[in-house]
Coordinates of C-alpha atoms and ligand atoms in Angstrom, one line a residue:
X1 CA 94.3 60.0 -216.3
X2 CA 95.9 57.5 -218.5
X3 CA 94.7 53.9 -217.9
X4 CA 96.9 50.8 -218.8
X5 CA 94.4 48.1 -220.1
X6 CA 95.4 44.7 -221.8
X7 CA 95.5 41.2 -221.0
X8 CA 97.7 39.5 -218.0
X9 CA 101.2 39.1 -217.5
X10 CA 101.8 41.5 -220.6
X11 CA 103.4 44.0 -218.8
X12 CA 100.1 46.4 -217.5
X13 CA 102.2 47.3 -213.9
X14 CA 105.3 47.6 -215.6
X15 CA 104.2 50.1 -218.0
X16 CA 102.4 52.1 -215.5
X17 CA 104.7 52.1 -213.1
X18 CA 107.0 53.9 -215.9
X19 CA 104.8 55.9 -217.2
X20 CA 104.4 57.6 -213.9
X21 CA 107.8 57.6 -213.3
X22 CA 108.5 59.0 -216.9
X23 CA 105.6 61.9 -216.1
X24 CA 107.5 62.8 -212.5
X25 CA 110.7 63.3 -214.5
X26 CA 109.1 65.7 -216.5
X27 CA 107.6 67.8 -213.3
X28 CA 104.2 66.4 -212.8
X29 CA 102.6 65.3 -209.4
X30 CA 101.7 61.3 -210.5
X31 CA 100.0 58.8 -209.0
X32 CA 100.0 55.6 -210.1
X33 CA 97.4 53.4 -208.5
X34 CA 98.6 49.4 -209.1
X35 CA 96.3 46.4 -208.4
X36 CA 98.5 43.5 -208.3
X37 CA 102.5 44.6 -208.3
X38 CA 104.9 41.6 -208.3
X39 CA 106.1 41.4 -204.8
X40 CA 109.6 42.8 -205.4
X41 CA 108.6 45.6 -207.6
X42 CA 106.0 46.3 -205.0
X43 CA 108.8 46.5 -202.5
X44 CA 111.1 48.7 -204.4
X45 CA 107.9 51.1 -204.5
X46 CA 107.6 51.2 -201.1
X47 CA 103.7 49.5 -201.8
X48 CA 102.3 47.4 -198.8
X49 CA 98.4 46.7 -199.2
X50 CA 98.1 48.0 -195.8
X51 CA 98.1 51.4 -196.8
X52 CA 94.8 52.7 -199.6
X53 CA 96.2 55.8 -199.8
X54 CA 98.7 57.4 -202.7
X55 CA 102.6 57.5 -200.3
X56 CA 105.3 59.5 -202.1
X57 CA 108.3 56.9 -203.5
X58 CA 111.5 58.6 -203.1
X59 CA 113.5 58.7 -206.3
X60 CA 116.2 60.6 -207.5
X61 CA 116.6 63.4 -209.9
X62 CA 112.7 63.7 -210.0
X63 CA 111.2 67.8 -210.7
X64 CA 108.1 66.0 -210.3
X65 CA 106.7 63.7 -207.5
X66 CA 106.2 59.9 -208.1
X67 CA 104.0 58.7 -206.0
X68 CA 102.1 55.5 -206.0
X69 CA 99.6 52.9 -203.9
X70 CA 98.2 49.5 -204.1
X71 CA 94.4 49.0 -204.6
X72 CA 93.3 47.1 -201.7
X73 CA 89.6 46.5 -203.5
X74 CA 88.2 45.6 -200.2
X75 CA 89.2 48.8 -198.2
X76 CA 87.6 50.9 -201.2
X77 CA 84.8 48.8 -200.8
X78 CA 84.6 49.4 -197.4
X79 CA 85.9 53.4 -197.9
X80 CA 82.5 53.6 -199.9
X81 CA 80.5 52.3 -197.3
X82 CA 81.8 54.5 -194.9
X83 CA 81.0 57.7 -197.2
X84 CA 77.6 56.6 -198.3
X85 CA 75.9 54.8 -195.2
X86 CA 73.5 57.2 -193.5
X87 CA 74.8 56.5 -190.2
X88 CA 76.6 54.8 -188.1
X89 CA 74.8 52.0 -187.1
X90 CA 74.2 51.0 -191.0
X91 CA 77.8 51.1 -191.7
X92 CA 78.3 48.7 -189.1
X93 CA 75.8 46.6 -189.9
X94 CA 76.8 46.3 -193.4
X95 CA 80.4 45.8 -192.1
X96 CA 79.4 43.1 -190.0
X97 CA 77.1 41.1 -192.1
X98 CA 78.5 37.8 -193.3
X99 CA 76.7 38.8 -197.4
X100 CA 79.1 42.4 -197.5
X101 CA 82.0 40.4 -196.3
X102 CA 82.0 37.7 -198.9
X103 CA 80.6 39.7 -201.7
X104 CA 82.7 43.1 -201.0
X105 CA 85.8 40.6 -202.0
X106 CA 84.2 38.0 -204.3
X107 CA 81.7 39.8 -206.8
X108 CA 82.1 40.1 -209.6
X109 CA 83.8 43.2 -211.7
X110 CA 83.9 44.7 -207.8
X111 CA 87.8 45.4 -208.7
X112 CA 87.1 47.0 -211.5
X113 CA 84.6 49.1 -210.1
X114 CA 86.5 49.6 -206.9
X115 CA 90.0 50.5 -209.3
X116 CA 87.8 53.1 -210.8
X117 CA 86.3 54.3 -207.7
X118 CA 89.2 54.9 -206.3
X119 CA 90.6 57.1 -209.3
X120 CA 87.5 59.0 -208.9
X121 CA 88.2 60.1 -205.4
X122 CA 91.7 60.7 -206.6
X123 CA 90.8 62.7 -209.4
X124 CA 88.1 64.7 -207.0
X125 CA 90.8 65.2 -204.4
X126 CA 92.6 67.4 -207.2
X127 CA 95.9 67.0 -205.8
X128 CA 97.3 65.2 -208.7
X129 CA 98.1 66.3 -212.3
X130 CA 98.1 62.8 -213.8
X131 CA 96.9 59.7 -212.5
X132 CA 97.8 56.7 -213.7
X133 CA 95.8 53.2 -213.3
X134 CA 96.8 49.9 -213.8
X135 CA 94.2 47.6 -214.7
X136 CA 93.2 44.1 -213.1
X137 CA 94.2 40.6 -214.1
X138 CA 90.5 40.7 -215.7
X139 CA 89.8 37.2 -217.3
X140 CA 88.2 39.8 -220.0
X141 CA 90.1 43.4 -220.0
X142 CA 86.1 44.0 -220.6
X143 CA 84.9 43.5 -217.6
X144 CA 86.7 47.0 -217.0
X145 CA 84.8 49.0 -218.9
X146 CA 81.5 47.4 -218.0
X147 CA 81.7 47.5 -214.2
X148 CA 80.1 50.8 -213.5
X149 CA 77.0 49.8 -215.7
X150 CA 77.4 46.5 -214.4
X151 CA 77.0 47.8 -210.8
X152 CA 74.2 49.9 -211.5
X153 CA 71.8 47.5 -213.1
X154 CA 72.9 45.3 -210.1
X155 CA 71.5 47.8 -207.8
X156 CA 68.6 49.1 -209.9
X157 CA 67.4 45.4 -210.7
X158 CA 64.3 43.0 -209.4
X159 CA 66.6 41.2 -207.2
X160 CA 67.4 43.6 -204.8
X161 CA 64.3 45.3 -205.4
X162 CA 62.0 42.1 -204.2
X163 CA 64.3 42.2 -201.0
X164 CA 63.8 45.3 -200.0
X165 CA 60.2 44.8 -199.8
X166 CA 58.7 45.6 -196.5
X167 CA 57.1 42.4 -196.5
X168 CA 60.5 40.3 -195.8
X169 CA 61.2 37.3 -197.4
X170 CA 60.5 34.3 -196.1
X171 CA 56.8 34.7 -197.2
X172 CA 56.6 35.9 -200.5
X173 CA 59.9 35.5 -202.1
X174 CA 60.8 31.9 -201.0
X175 CA 58.5 29.2 -201.3
X176 CA 57.9 27.0 -198.2
X177 CA 60.6 24.1 -199.4
X178 CA 63.8 27.2 -199.1
X179 CA 62.2 28.7 -196.3
X180 CA 62.6 25.0 -194.6
X181 CA 66.0 24.4 -196.3
X182 CA 67.0 28.0 -194.5
X183 CA 65.6 27.0 -191.7
X184 CA 67.7 23.3 -191.3
X185 CA 71.0 25.5 -192.8
X186 CA 70.5 27.5 -189.6
X187 CA 69.7 24.8 -187.0
X188 CA 72.9 22.9 -188.4
X189 CA 75.8 25.5 -189.0
X190 CA 74.1 28.2 -186.4
X191 CA 74.4 30.9 -189.8
X192 CA 71.0 32.5 -190.3
X193 CA 71.4 33.2 -194.0
X194 CA 68.2 34.7 -194.4
X195 CA 68.2 37.2 -191.8
X196 CA 71.8 38.1 -193.0
X197 CA 70.3 38.5 -196.3
X198 CA 67.4 40.8 -195.6
X199 CA 69.5 42.5 -193.1
X200 CA 72.1 43.4 -196.1
X201 CA 70.0 44.5 -198.2
X202 CA 67.6 46.1 -196.4
X203 CA 71.0 48.2 -195.0
X204 CA 72.4 48.6 -198.4
X205 CA 68.9 49.5 -199.3
X206 CA 69.7 53.1 -198.2
X207 CA 72.5 53.8 -200.1
X208 CA 71.6 53.1 -203.9
X209 CA 70.9 56.2 -205.0
X210 CA 74.5 56.9 -204.0
X211 CA 75.9 53.9 -205.0
X212 CA 74.0 55.0 -208.6
X213 CA 75.0 58.2 -208.7
X214 CA 78.9 57.1 -208.4
X215 CA 78.6 54.2 -211.1
X216 CA 77.0 57.2 -213.1
X217 CA 80.3 59.7 -212.4
X218 CA 83.0 57.2 -212.6
X219 CA 81.5 56.3 -216.1
X220 CA 81.4 59.6 -217.5
X221 CA 85.1 59.9 -215.9
X222 CA 86.0 56.8 -218.0
X223 CA 84.9 59.0 -221.4
X224 CA 86.6 62.1 -220.2
X225 CA 88.5 63.6 -223.0
X226 CA 91.3 64.6 -220.6
X227 CA 91.3 60.5 -220.0
X228 CA 93.1 58.2 -221.9
X229 CA 93.9 54.5 -222.6
X230 CA 97.5 52.9 -223.3
X231 CA 96.6 49.2 -224.1
X232 CA 99.2 47.3 -223.5
X233 CA 100.4 44.0 -225.5
X234 CA 102.7 41.4 -225.8
X235 CA 104.1 39.9 -229.3
X236 CA 102.2 36.8 -229.2
X237 CA 98.8 35.5 -230.4
X238 CA 96.8 35.2 -227.6
X239 CA 97.4 38.7 -226.2
X240 CA 97.3 40.4 -229.5
X241 CA 93.8 39.1 -230.7
X242 CA 92.5 40.2 -227.4
X243 CA 94.1 44.0 -227.5
X244 CA 92.3 43.7 -230.9
X245 CA 88.7 42.9 -229.9
X246 CA 89.5 45.2 -226.5
X247 CA 90.0 48.1 -229.3
X248 CA 87.4 47.4 -231.4
X249 CA 85.1 47.7 -227.6
X250 CA 87.0 50.8 -227.1
X251 CA 85.6 52.9 -230.5
X252 CA 82.2 50.8 -229.7
X253 CA 82.1 53.0 -226.4
X254 CA 83.8 55.9 -228.0
X255 CA 86.2 55.7 -225.0
X256 CA 89.7 57.4 -225.9
X257 CA 91.9 55.7 -226.9
X258 CA 95.6 57.1 -226.6
X259 CA 98.1 54.9 -227.9
X260 CA 99.8 50.7 -228.3
X261 CA 102.6 49.7 -226.5
X262 CA 104.0 46.3 -227.7
X263 CA 105.6 44.8 -224.4
X264 CA 109.0 42.0 -224.3
X265 CA 109.5 42.3 -228.3
X266 CA 112.8 40.2 -229.4
X267 CA 115.4 42.3 -231.4
X268 CA 116.8 39.9 -233.9
X269 CA 120.6 39.1 -233.6
X270 CA 123.2 40.5 -235.8
X271 CA 123.8 38.7 -238.5
X272 CA 126.9 37.8 -237.7
X273 CA 129.5 36.6 -234.9
X274 CA 132.3 39.4 -234.5
X275 CA 135.2 37.3 -236.0
X276 CA 137.4 37.5 -232.3
X277 CA 134.8 36.0 -230.5
X278 CA 134.2 33.4 -233.1
X279 CA 137.5 32.7 -233.5
X280 CA 137.5 31.7 -229.3
X281 CA 134.8 29.8 -229.1
X282 CA 136.1 26.5 -230.0
X283 CA 133.6 24.3 -232.1
X284 CA 131.7 23.0 -230.0
X285 CA 130.5 26.3 -228.1
X286 CA 130.1 27.9 -231.9
X287 CA 127.5 25.7 -232.9
X288 CA 125.7 26.0 -229.1
X289 CA 126.0 29.8 -230.0
X290 CA 124.7 29.3 -233.3
X291 CA 121.6 27.2 -232.3
X292 CA 121.2 29.9 -229.9
X293 CA 121.2 32.4 -232.5
X294 CA 118.7 31.0 -235.0
X295 CA 116.3 30.5 -232.0
X296 CA 116.5 34.1 -231.0
X297 CA 116.0 35.7 -234.6
X298 CA 112.9 32.9 -235.3
X299 CA 111.1 34.7 -232.2
X300 CA 112.0 38.4 -233.2
X301 CA 111.0 37.5 -236.6
X302 CA 107.8 35.8 -235.0
X303 CA 107.2 39.1 -232.8
X304 CA 107.9 41.3 -235.5
X305 CA 105.0 39.4 -237.8
X306 CA 102.7 39.5 -234.1
X307 CA 103.3 44.1 -234.1
X308 CA 102.4 44.3 -237.7
X309 CA 99.3 42.6 -237.5
X310 CA 98.2 44.3 -234.4
X311 CA 98.8 47.4 -235.7
X312 CA 97.5 47.3 -239.2
X313 CA 94.0 45.6 -236.9
X314 CA 94.4 48.9 -235.3
X315 CA 94.6 51.1 -238.2
X316 CA 98.3 51.9 -237.9
X317 CA 98.3 53.8 -234.2
X318 CA 100.7 55.6 -232.5
X319 CA 103.0 53.0 -230.7
X320 CA 105.7 52.4 -228.8
X321 CA 107.8 48.9 -228.7
X322 CA 109.4 47.5 -225.7
X323 CA 112.1 45.2 -226.2
X324 CA 112.2 41.9 -223.9
X325 CA 114.6 43.1 -221.0
X326 CA 117.6 40.6 -219.9
X327 CA 115.9 40.5 -216.2
X328 CA 112.7 40.9 -214.6
X329 CA 111.9 44.3 -213.8
X330 CA 111.4 44.7 -210.2
X331 CA 113.4 48.0 -209.1
X332 CA 113.5 51.8 -209.8
X333 CA 116.7 51.1 -212.5
X334 CA 114.5 48.5 -214.0
X335 CA 111.5 50.8 -214.4
X336 CA 114.0 53.7 -216.0
X337 CA 115.1 51.0 -218.3
X338 CA 111.1 50.5 -219.4
X339 CA 110.6 54.4 -219.3
X340 CA 113.2 55.5 -221.8
X341 CA 112.2 53.2 -224.3
X342 CA 108.6 54.5 -223.6
X343 CA 109.4 57.9 -223.9
X344 CA 112.3 57.6 -226.4
Ligands
ADP401 N1 110.2 44.4 -220.9 C1 109.9 43.5 -219.8 N2 111.3 42.4 -220.2 C2 111.3 41.3 -219.0 N3 110.8 41.3 -218.5 C3 109.4 42.0 -218.5 C4 109.4 43.2 -219.3 N4 108.2 43.7 -219.0 C5 107.4 43.0 -218.1 N5 108.1 42.0 -217.6 C6 108.1 41.3 -216.3 O1 107.0 40.2 -216.7 C7 106.6 40.0 -215.4 C8 104.8 40.4 -215.8 O2 104.8 42.3 -215.7 P1 103.3 42.9 -215.3 O3 103.8 43.8 -215.4 O4 103.6 42.4 -213.8 O5 102.4 42.6 -216.2 P2 100.8 42.6 -216.3 O6 100.7 43.4 -215.1 O7 100.4 43.0 -217.3 O8 100.6 41.0 -215.2 C9 106.7 40.9 -214.6 O9 107.8 39.9 -213.8 C10 107.8 42.0 -215.1 O10 109.4 42.3 -214.3
MG402 MG1 99.5 43.8 -213.0

């Protein structure tokens, strides 16, 4: 299992897809679980959010198989409820519940949790040799590591236990004042929030053990020696600092770190313009070319310094540098280009 982690916009989705492509070329049956692919890349891979299962991508010249899916957090959550609900009545009660409808899409960390829950399910299916996971554009990549524990804490926490008390809500938990507020809200809006809340927690009550066990196994999967984290970064200040922080947390959590991918690194231009080109430019164009060259050289120097800072901070880990390409990576050919840098 390969998990591509890093801050937003550094190329996690691109790297995950290119790693999957490279491994499929080497004969493995690979599934890549993407989270937020750019639309054109999604189209190129035949991904759509309608399916929450991997679909095979047809690429010429693979000796293995490439499968891809786009994670739909809400669908994954729903499928989890379907699996854990003791009966169809409870299931329908949860699905029809307004609180659930909001929670399953909005709850902090639910995307992280469902990503790993999906991974767990694909792993259990035994259908793939390798699973490659893209990670959500989390504000903080740590949300991801912490997601299973956070969900477990939620289900074991005091809040949910209180809601599950037989006496019900209105009497003990909420003072008369808030009951009145809820009552007024109901009359004005027609939404019985209190009832929604208590039905929600009551029907989830029977699934707590199922959830907790899931979260535990998902946590174990992250620490499994067959799992490896790739830290993806860009050669700029903020992503570099975030990658250093994430690496430290990975180590503290004893999670397996496989290596570093620094993406979109500017390459320095060659020192001199070839004479034949220079003489054909004319003075005005030559001036502009020389300004652009100087800028690119400065960018490349800045990038190289950031790559060095990152490698030093991480203790010189296995590192792959992927250059800034002249175009966005939005199709299989673009992916193949990134793949050749990754596997060179
Ligand atoms: N090496 C590269 N050169 C040029 N563009 C790239 C490169 N890697 C990624 N991109 C582009 O950068 C954008 C962000 O990449 P993406 O993989 O979606 O990042 P993330 O998943 O980390 O948010 C995309 O438009 C992608 O095509
Ligand atoms: Mg992404």
